[in-house]
Amino acid sequence: MSRVLTALQPTGVLHIGNYFGAIEPFLKLQDQGNENFLFAVDYHAITVPQDPETLRKNLLFATAVYLAAGVDPSKTTLFQQSHVQEHTELAWILNCIAGMGELERMTQYKDKAKGKGESVSVGLFAYPVLMAADILLYDTHIVPVGEDQKQHVELARDLAERFNNRFGFTFVIPKPQIRESGARIMGLDDPEKKMSKSAPSEKNYISLMDDEATVLKKIKSAVTDSEGTIVYREHRKGMANLMTIYSLMSGSSMSEIEKIFEGKGYGDFKVALAAEITAFLSPLQTKIKSYLEDEDALRQVLASGAEKAREIAAKKMTEVRKKIGVA
Ligand code: ATP
Ligand code: LTN
């Protein structure tokens, strides 16, 4: 049995990139009888300023989304990162073996720090080390994530190896698991960059909570090209992205999609794509809303998840403290 672990930031909306990049692959592994951990990384979220009331709401919203999507608390330890103090404790220790150079090379940091100059937070810089702690604390084997997180999981592997070499075997070396298609859904308004919840325009992403009219409007304004055909070619970035989304939503292969839309234009394709997205989102939204009606029940799920997580994390930290000589 493998240990599977992933986490998402409880910030803003969750979009279809998050769903297909991380949540759906996690659900597949959950239902294959692995030992599973899923949590909302609130201490990662505060690496950029957050409004406290909004963060509190987003934590419950994220929990409702996971449950609605099919996360089963009897199979998955579902919790909130800050409820398990060992994450930040291990992060500090790993900060002391991580190099400035390797963190400076992280592309997410470079992207997010751009234009911020000296005001960029130390937390944003050390973000990947906290993520390594999240993973290593639980002897994780598999980390299902979107393509953009691969470099961070590789850093976790490097830090685990470095720690093991210095102090004797302590941490399992984790592997990222990245799906072949759908690991990097691109922005609707800019198919050169990944779909992102922190994009400047809402037209960049389809939120899991978008209604039918919003989905149609966003898809209609999505960037395509001047070729006019529904044919999958990697260099046709906008169309390749929309066809990938169609395929993920409907389960149809690219050649099936090409056949369905032979002789048709972008207008027909976009209307059909919007309908596929709404057919996927609307039952999910009904479930999310119903979980959100009972906030105490959501808090209860998180509390019992944290209790289970703490047991494992506390044992690992007892070992780590001994290994480094503070206990
Ligand atoms: P931001 O873009 O604002 O940094 P985010 O959308 O990447 O945020 P996270 O909570 O950081 O959100 O990511 C959660 C998970 O979703 C990660 O596993 C990440 O790789 C995955 N993911 C994010 N964006 C995409 C995308 N466009 N396509 C596929 N997977 C994605
Ligand atoms: N950095 C990740 C979120 C994250 C994560 C993790 C993912 C924090 N800790 C541990 C997998 C495993 C992101 O998606 N931005």
Short mmCIF file of C-alpha atoms in Angstrom, two decimals, residues 38-214:
data_model
loop_
_atom_site.label_atom_id
_atom_site.label_comp_id
_atom_site.label_asym_id
_atom_site.label_seq_id
_atom_site.Cartn_x
_atom_site.Cartn_y
_atom_site.Cartn_z
CA LEU A 38 -5.38 15.76 1.59
CA PHE A 39 -5.20 19.18 3.17
CA ALA A 40 -5.74 22.87 2.66
CA VAL A 41 -2.40 24.67 3.02
CA ASP A 42 -3.40 27.79 4.92
CA TYR A 43 0.20 28.61 5.90
CA HIS A 44 1.14 28.56 2.22
CA ALA A 45 -1.77 30.86 1.48
CA ILE A 46 -0.48 33.58 3.83
CA THR A 47 2.80 33.90 1.88
CA VAL A 48 0.82 36.61 0.08
CA PRO A 49 -1.54 38.91 2.06
CA GLN A 50 -4.94 37.36 2.92
CA ASP A 51 -8.02 38.93 4.45
CA PRO A 52 -8.60 36.87 7.65
CA GLU A 53 -12.39 36.61 7.27
CA THR A 54 -12.08 35.55 3.63
CA LEU A 55 -9.40 32.98 4.47
CA ARG A 56 -11.65 31.49 7.15
CA LYS A 57 -14.50 31.19 4.63
CA ASN A 58 -12.23 29.75 1.93
CA LEU A 59 -11.04 26.99 4.25
CA LEU A 60 -14.60 25.73 4.71
CA PHE A 61 -15.34 26.19 1.01
CA ALA A 62 -12.30 24.11 0.04
CA THR A 63 -13.39 21.37 2.44
CA ALA A 64 -16.89 21.36 0.93
CA VAL A 65 -15.38 21.08 -2.57
CA TYR A 66 -13.21 18.09 -1.62
CA LEU A 67 -16.14 16.25 -0.05
CA ALA A 68 -18.46 17.08 -2.96
CA ALA A 69 -15.85 15.85 -5.44
CA GLY A 70 -15.73 12.47 -3.68
CA VAL A 71 -13.04 12.68 -1.00
CA ASP A 72 -14.11 10.08 1.55
CA PRO A 73 -12.99 10.84 5.13
CA SER A 74 -13.02 7.12 5.91
CA LYS A 75 -10.31 6.60 3.26
CA THR A 76 -8.57 9.99 3.33
CA THR A 77 -7.18 11.98 6.24
CA LEU A 78 -8.67 15.37 5.39
CA PHE A 79 -7.43 18.36 7.38
CA GLN A 80 -6.08 21.89 7.54
CA GLN A 81 -2.28 22.34 7.53
CA SER A 82 -2.09 24.78 10.47
CA HIS A 83 -3.90 22.27 12.73
CA VAL A 84 -0.78 20.10 12.69
CA GLN A 85 2.07 22.17 14.12
CA GLU A 86 4.70 19.65 13.07
CA HIS A 87 4.52 21.02 9.49
CA THR A 88 6.07 24.34 10.46
CA GLU A 89 8.49 22.71 12.89
CA LEU A 90 9.89 20.38 10.22
CA ALA A 91 9.93 23.27 7.72
CA TRP A 92 12.32 25.17 10.01
CA ILE A 93 14.68 22.22 10.22
CA LEU A 94 14.59 21.75 6.45
CA ASN A 95 15.21 25.51 5.99
CA CYS A 96 18.52 24.88 7.70
CA ILE A 97 19.61 22.28 5.13
CA ALA A 98 18.11 23.95 2.01
CA GLY A 99 20.37 26.25 -0.03
CA MET A 100 19.52 29.81 -1.10
CA GLY A 101 20.63 28.90 -4.63
CA GLU A 102 18.23 26.01 -5.06
CA LEU A 103 15.31 28.12 -3.81
CA GLU A 104 16.27 31.00 -6.08
CA ARG A 105 15.93 28.61 -9.02
CA MET A 106 12.27 27.80 -8.29
CA THR A 107 10.27 29.10 -11.25
CA GLN A 108 7.10 29.72 -9.23
CA TYR A 109 9.06 31.97 -6.87
CA LYS A 110 10.65 33.82 -9.77
CA ASP A 111 7.21 34.38 -11.37
CA LYS A 112 5.52 35.48 -8.16
CA ALA A 113 8.38 37.68 -6.96
CA LYS A 114 8.60 39.50 -10.29
CA GLY A 115 8.05 43.22 -9.87
CA LYS A 116 7.86 43.00 -6.06
CA GLY A 117 11.50 43.95 -5.52
CA GLU A 118 12.71 43.93 -1.92
CA SER A 119 9.17 43.75 -0.53
CA VAL A 120 8.74 40.08 -1.46
CA SER A 121 8.14 38.04 1.71
CA VAL A 122 10.62 35.57 3.16
CA GLY A 123 7.62 33.21 3.36
CA LEU A 124 7.16 33.25 -0.40
CA PHE A 125 10.85 32.39 -0.81
CA ALA A 126 10.72 29.53 1.72
CA TYR A 127 7.35 28.27 0.43
CA PRO A 128 8.79 25.14 -1.27
CA VAL A 129 10.52 24.12 1.97
CA LEU A 130 7.20 24.14 3.84
CA MET A 131 5.79 22.05 1.00
CA ALA A 132 8.69 19.59 1.39
CA ALA A 133 7.86 19.34 5.10
CA ASP A 134 4.18 18.68 4.24
CA ILE A 135 5.23 15.74 2.09
CA LEU A 136 8.11 14.23 4.10
CA LEU A 137 6.31 14.28 7.45
CA TYR A 138 3.99 11.50 6.30
CA ASP A 139 6.47 9.18 4.52
CA THR A 140 4.66 9.94 1.28
CA HIS A 141 5.31 7.79 -1.80
CA ILE A 142 3.12 9.53 -4.40
CA VAL A 143 2.26 13.22 -4.81
CA PRO A 144 -0.40 13.85 -7.49
CA VAL A 145 0.00 17.45 -8.67
CA GLY A 146 -0.25 19.63 -11.76
CA GLU A 147 2.82 20.14 -13.94
CA ASP A 148 3.71 23.47 -12.26
CA GLN A 149 4.43 21.72 -8.95
CA LYS A 150 6.89 19.14 -10.29
CA GLN A 151 9.92 21.26 -9.45
CA HIS A 152 8.74 21.63 -5.84
CA VAL A 153 8.30 17.88 -5.39
CA GLU A 154 11.79 17.39 -6.82
CA LEU A 155 13.13 19.78 -4.18
CA ALA A 156 11.37 17.67 -1.52
CA ARG A 157 13.19 14.61 -2.91
CA ASP A 158 16.55 16.43 -2.79
CA LEU A 159 16.01 17.62 0.78
CA ALA A 160 14.95 14.11 1.88
CA GLU A 161 18.08 12.60 0.35
CA ARG A 162 20.30 15.26 1.90
CA PHE A 163 18.76 14.76 5.34
CA ASN A 164 19.01 10.95 5.07
CA ASN A 165 22.68 11.16 4.02
CA ARG A 166 23.53 13.46 6.89
CA PHE A 167 21.50 11.89 9.70
CA GLY A 168 20.69 8.33 8.59
CA PHE A 169 17.57 7.04 6.87
CA THR A 170 14.56 9.06 8.05
CA PHE A 171 12.41 10.11 5.08
CA VAL A 172 10.82 8.16 2.24
CA ILE A 173 11.77 9.70 -1.14
CA PRO A 174 8.49 10.91 -2.72
CA LYS A 175 7.59 10.83 -6.42
CA PRO A 176 5.45 13.41 -8.23
CA GLN A 177 2.60 11.93 -10.27
CA ILE A 178 1.60 14.10 -13.20
CA ARG A 179 -1.15 13.08 -15.62
CA GLU A 180 -0.35 12.97 -19.33
CA SER A 181 -3.11 15.24 -20.55
CA GLY A 182 -4.68 17.92 -18.36
CA ALA A 183 -1.71 18.49 -16.03
CA ARG A 184 -1.38 22.02 -17.37
CA ILE A 185 -4.64 23.61 -18.42
CA MET A 186 -3.87 26.96 -19.99
CA GLY A 187 -5.51 30.33 -19.41
CA LEU A 188 -8.57 30.93 -21.62
CA ASP A 189 -7.51 34.51 -22.30
CA ASP A 190 -3.80 33.66 -22.59
CA PRO A 191 -3.02 30.07 -23.68
CA GLU A 192 0.71 30.71 -23.25
CA LYS A 193 0.34 30.67 -19.45
CA LYS A 194 -1.31 28.17 -17.09
CA MET A 195 -4.86 28.77 -15.91
CA SER A 196 -4.41 30.49 -12.56
CA LYS A 197 -6.66 31.70 -9.76
CA SER A 198 -4.40 34.71 -9.30
CA ALA A 199 -4.72 35.76 -12.97
CA PRO A 200 -5.64 39.44 -13.41
CA SER A 201 -8.87 38.69 -15.33
CA GLU A 202 -11.73 36.32 -14.41
CA LYS A 203 -11.86 35.42 -18.09
CA ASN A 204 -8.66 33.43 -17.52
CA TYR A 205 -10.35 30.54 -15.73
CA ILE A 206 -13.54 28.54 -15.28
CA SER A 207 -14.29 28.50 -11.57
CA LEU A 208 -15.93 25.37 -10.17
CA MET A 209 -18.78 27.70 -9.11
CA ASP A 210 -19.39 29.42 -12.48
CA ASP A 211 -23.02 29.23 -13.67
CA GLU A 212 -24.17 28.31 -17.18
CA ALA A 213 -24.26 31.89 -18.50
CA THR A 214 -20.80 32.71 -17.13
#
